[in-house]
Short mmCIF file of C-alpha atoms in Angstrom, two decimals:
data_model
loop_
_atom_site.label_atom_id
_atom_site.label_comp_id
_atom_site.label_asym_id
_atom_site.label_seq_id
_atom_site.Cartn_x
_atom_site.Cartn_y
_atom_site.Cartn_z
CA UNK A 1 0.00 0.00 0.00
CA UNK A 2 2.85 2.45 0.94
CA UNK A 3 4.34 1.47 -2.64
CA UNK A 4 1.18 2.46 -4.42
CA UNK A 5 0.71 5.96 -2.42
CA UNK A 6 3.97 6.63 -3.69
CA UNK A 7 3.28 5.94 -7.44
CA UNK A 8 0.22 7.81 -7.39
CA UNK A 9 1.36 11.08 -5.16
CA UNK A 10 -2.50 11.46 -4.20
CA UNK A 11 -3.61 15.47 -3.54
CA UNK A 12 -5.91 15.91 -0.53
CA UNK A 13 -8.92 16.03 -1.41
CA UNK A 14 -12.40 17.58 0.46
CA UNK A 15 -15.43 15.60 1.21
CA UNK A 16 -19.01 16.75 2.48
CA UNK A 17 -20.78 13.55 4.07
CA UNK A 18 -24.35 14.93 4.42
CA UNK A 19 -26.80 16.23 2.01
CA UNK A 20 -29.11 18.91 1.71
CA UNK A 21 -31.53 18.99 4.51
CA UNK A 22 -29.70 15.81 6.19
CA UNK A 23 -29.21 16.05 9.94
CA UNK A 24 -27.76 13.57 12.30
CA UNK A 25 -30.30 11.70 14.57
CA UNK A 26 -29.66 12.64 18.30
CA UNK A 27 -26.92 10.48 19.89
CA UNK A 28 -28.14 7.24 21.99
CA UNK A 29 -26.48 4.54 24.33
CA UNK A 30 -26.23 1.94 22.00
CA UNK A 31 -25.85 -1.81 22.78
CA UNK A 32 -23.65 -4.22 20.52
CA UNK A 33 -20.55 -3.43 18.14
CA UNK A 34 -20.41 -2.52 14.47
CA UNK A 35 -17.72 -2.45 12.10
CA UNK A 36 -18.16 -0.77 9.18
CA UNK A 37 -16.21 -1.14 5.33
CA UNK A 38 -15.38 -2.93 2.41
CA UNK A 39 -14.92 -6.77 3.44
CA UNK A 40 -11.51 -7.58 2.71
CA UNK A 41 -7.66 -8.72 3.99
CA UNK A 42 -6.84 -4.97 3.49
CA UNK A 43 -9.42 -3.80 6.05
CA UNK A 44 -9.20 -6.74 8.50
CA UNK A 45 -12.85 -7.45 10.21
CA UNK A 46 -11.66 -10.41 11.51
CA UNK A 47 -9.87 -8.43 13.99
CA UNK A 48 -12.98 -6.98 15.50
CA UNK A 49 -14.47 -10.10 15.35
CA UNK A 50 -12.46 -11.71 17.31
CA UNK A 51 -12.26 -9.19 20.09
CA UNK A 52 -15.64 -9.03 20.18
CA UNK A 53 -15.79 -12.74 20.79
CA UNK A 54 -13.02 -12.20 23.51
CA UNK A 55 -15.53 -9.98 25.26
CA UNK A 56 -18.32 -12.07 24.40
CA UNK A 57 -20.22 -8.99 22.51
CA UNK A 58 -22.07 -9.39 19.65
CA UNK A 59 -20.71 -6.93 16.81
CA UNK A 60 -22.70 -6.49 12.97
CA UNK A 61 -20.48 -6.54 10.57
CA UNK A 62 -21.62 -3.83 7.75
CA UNK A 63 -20.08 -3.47 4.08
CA UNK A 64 -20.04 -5.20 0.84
CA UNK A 65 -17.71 -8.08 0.75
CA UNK A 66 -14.72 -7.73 -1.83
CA UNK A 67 -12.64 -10.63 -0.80
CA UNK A 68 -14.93 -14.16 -0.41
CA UNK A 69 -11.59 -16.04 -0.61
CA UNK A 70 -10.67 -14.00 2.61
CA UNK A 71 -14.19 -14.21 4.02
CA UNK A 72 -13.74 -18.28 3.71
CA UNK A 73 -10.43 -18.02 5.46
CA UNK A 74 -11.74 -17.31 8.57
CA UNK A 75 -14.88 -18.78 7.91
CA UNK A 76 -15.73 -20.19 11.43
CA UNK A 77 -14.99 -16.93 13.37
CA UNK A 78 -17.04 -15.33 10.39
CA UNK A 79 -19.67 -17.84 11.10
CA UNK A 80 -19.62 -17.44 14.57
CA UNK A 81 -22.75 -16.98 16.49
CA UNK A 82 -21.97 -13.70 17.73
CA UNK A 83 -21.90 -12.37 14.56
CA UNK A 84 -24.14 -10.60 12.28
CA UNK A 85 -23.92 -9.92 8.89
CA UNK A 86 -25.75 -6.88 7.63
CA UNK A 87 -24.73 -5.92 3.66
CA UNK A 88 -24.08 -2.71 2.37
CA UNK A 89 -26.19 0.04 4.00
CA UNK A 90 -26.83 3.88 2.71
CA UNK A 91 -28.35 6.88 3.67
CA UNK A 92 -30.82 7.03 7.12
CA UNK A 93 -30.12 3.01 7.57
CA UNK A 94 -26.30 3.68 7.51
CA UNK A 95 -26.30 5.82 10.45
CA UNK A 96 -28.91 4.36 12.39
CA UNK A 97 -26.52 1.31 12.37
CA UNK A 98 -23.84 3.79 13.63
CA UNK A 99 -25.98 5.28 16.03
CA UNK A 100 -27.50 2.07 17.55
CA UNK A 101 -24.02 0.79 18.32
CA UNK A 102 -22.45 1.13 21.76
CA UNK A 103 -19.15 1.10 19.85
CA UNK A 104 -17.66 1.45 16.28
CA UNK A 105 -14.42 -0.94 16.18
CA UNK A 106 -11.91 -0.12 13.45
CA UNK A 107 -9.57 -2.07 11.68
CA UNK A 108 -7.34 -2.69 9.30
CA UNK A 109 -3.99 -5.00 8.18
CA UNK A 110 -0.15 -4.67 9.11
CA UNK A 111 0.47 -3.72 5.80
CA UNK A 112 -2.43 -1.03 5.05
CA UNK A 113 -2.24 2.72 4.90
CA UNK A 114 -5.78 4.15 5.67
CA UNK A 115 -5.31 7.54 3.57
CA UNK A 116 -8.29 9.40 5.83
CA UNK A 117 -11.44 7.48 6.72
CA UNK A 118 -14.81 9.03 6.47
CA UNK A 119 -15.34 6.77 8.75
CA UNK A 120 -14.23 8.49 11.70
CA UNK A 121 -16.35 11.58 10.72
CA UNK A 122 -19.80 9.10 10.20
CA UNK A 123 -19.31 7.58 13.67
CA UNK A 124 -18.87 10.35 16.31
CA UNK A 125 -21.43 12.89 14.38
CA UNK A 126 -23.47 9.79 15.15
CA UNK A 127 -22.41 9.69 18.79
CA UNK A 128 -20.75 6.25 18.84
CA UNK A 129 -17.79 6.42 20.35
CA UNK A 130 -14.73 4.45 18.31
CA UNK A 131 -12.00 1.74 19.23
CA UNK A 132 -9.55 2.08 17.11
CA UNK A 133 -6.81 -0.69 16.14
CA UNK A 134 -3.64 0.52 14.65
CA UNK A 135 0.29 -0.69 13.85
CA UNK A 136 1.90 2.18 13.87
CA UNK A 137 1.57 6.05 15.85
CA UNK A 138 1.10 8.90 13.72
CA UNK A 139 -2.21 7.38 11.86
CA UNK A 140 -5.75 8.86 10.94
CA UNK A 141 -6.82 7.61 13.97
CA UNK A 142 -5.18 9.40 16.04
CA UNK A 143 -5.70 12.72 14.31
CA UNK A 144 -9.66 11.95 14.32
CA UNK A 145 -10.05 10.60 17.94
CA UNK A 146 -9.28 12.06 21.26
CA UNK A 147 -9.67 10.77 25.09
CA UNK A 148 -13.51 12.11 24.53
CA UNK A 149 -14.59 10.38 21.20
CA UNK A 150 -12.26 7.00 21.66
CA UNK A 151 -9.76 4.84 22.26
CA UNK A 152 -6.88 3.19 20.24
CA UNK A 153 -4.63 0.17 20.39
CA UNK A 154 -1.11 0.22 18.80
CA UNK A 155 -0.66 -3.25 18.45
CA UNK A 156 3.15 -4.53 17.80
CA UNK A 157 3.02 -5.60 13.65
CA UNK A 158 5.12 -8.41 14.47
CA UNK A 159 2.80 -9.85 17.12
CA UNK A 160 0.00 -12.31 16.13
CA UNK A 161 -3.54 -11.44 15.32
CA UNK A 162 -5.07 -12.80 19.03
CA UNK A 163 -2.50 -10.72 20.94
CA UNK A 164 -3.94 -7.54 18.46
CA UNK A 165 -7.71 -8.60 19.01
CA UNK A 166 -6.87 -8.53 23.14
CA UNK A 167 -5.70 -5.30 22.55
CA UNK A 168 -8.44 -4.31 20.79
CA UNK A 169 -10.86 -5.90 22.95
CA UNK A 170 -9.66 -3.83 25.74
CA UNK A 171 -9.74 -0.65 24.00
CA UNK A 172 -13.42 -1.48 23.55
CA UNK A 173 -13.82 -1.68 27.06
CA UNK A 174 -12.60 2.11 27.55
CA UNK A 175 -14.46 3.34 24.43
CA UNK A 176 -17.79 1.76 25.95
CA UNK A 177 -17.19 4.63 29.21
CA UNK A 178 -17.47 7.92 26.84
CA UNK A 179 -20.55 9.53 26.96
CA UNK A 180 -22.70 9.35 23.59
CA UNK A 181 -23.92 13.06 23.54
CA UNK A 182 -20.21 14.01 24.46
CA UNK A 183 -19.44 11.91 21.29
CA UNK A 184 -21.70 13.14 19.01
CA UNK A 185 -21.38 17.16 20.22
CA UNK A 186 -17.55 16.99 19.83
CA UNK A 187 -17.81 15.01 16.43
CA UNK A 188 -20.55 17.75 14.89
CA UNK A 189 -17.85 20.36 15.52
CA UNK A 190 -14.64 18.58 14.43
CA UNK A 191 -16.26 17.18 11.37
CA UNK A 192 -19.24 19.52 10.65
CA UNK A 193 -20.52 19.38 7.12
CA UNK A 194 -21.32 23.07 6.77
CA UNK A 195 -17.54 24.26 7.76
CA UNK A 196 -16.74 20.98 5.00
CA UNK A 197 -18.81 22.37 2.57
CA UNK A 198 -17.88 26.15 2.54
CA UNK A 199 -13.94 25.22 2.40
CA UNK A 200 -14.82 23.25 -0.60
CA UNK A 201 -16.73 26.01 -2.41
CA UNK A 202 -14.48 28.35 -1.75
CA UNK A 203 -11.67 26.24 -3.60
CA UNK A 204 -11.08 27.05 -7.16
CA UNK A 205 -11.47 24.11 -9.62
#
């Protein structure tokens, strides 16, 4: 991934996340997990999975899968009772699935570099606090997320996957303490869609 940054020098770019007349739902204590994204080795659900099974949670997993040949490699924690699979979701159905989670668990592999999740933006406008898994200091996560909105693990790359899930699994625990309205007020002014939307049209093409 770092090789393919590099070939394709990517600009930053500006994104607005809500439409016209769209307005986040107020923030509620949600109940299980949710991880949300493409389905694939790249973006590593089976790392949420799994800490979710550590701390016997249930977690939905939401996103189109791009990988099946992944999906069947870890078929039985895929499969696993605690698990639910949801699909792609869009629009009002997208963030009630944000909202209606007590936390949204991030992922992704060793190898990845997330160039700025939306992500991050979607969840704590929702007011769902975030655990965040990462390999590395200095990510997207830790530019999006403070004590307030989150917590992360910086797992060790060369460790295995169960000692990153038991990482992740307790930064879960601390992510589950944040208040939901704190979550939600503090994401609605870091990521607001007006301030988005202005800096964008005042940009020449």
């Amino acid at each position: 991934m770092i090789e393919r940054y590099a070939d394709h020098q990517p600009i930053p770019e500006l994104a607005v996340h809500l439409g016209l007349n769209e307005e986040e739902p107020p923030a509620v204590t949600g109940q299980d997990l949710v991880w949300l994204g493409r389905i694939d080795a790249e973006k590593a659900p089976h790392l949420a999975v799994r800490a979710a099974q550590i701390l016997g949670r249930k977690i939905r997993i939401v996103g189109p899968v791009f990988d099946h040949d992944y999906v069947q490699s870890h078929g039985r924690l895929f499969g696993a009772d605690h698990v639910e699979w949801v699909g792609e979701l869009g629009g009002p159905a997208k963030t009630a699935a944000l909202r209606d989670a007590s936390v949204f668990v991030y992922t992704y592999a060793r190898t990845y570099v997330e160039a700025g999740a939306a992500v991050f933006g979607e969840s704590l406008r929702a007011g769902t606090p975030m655990a965040a898994l990462t390999w590395r200091t200095g990510t997207c996560a830790e530019a999006a997320l403070c004590d307030q909105t989150g917590a992360i693990a910086v797992a060790n790359p060369d460790e295995d996957d169960e000692a990153a899930a038991r990482q992740l699994a307790h930064a879960i625990e601390q992510a589950e303490d944040l208040d939901h309205g704190q979550v939600q007020e503090i994401g609605m002014r870091r990521f607001a869609p007006a301030r988005h939307f202005s800096a964008m049209a005042a940009r020449s093409c």
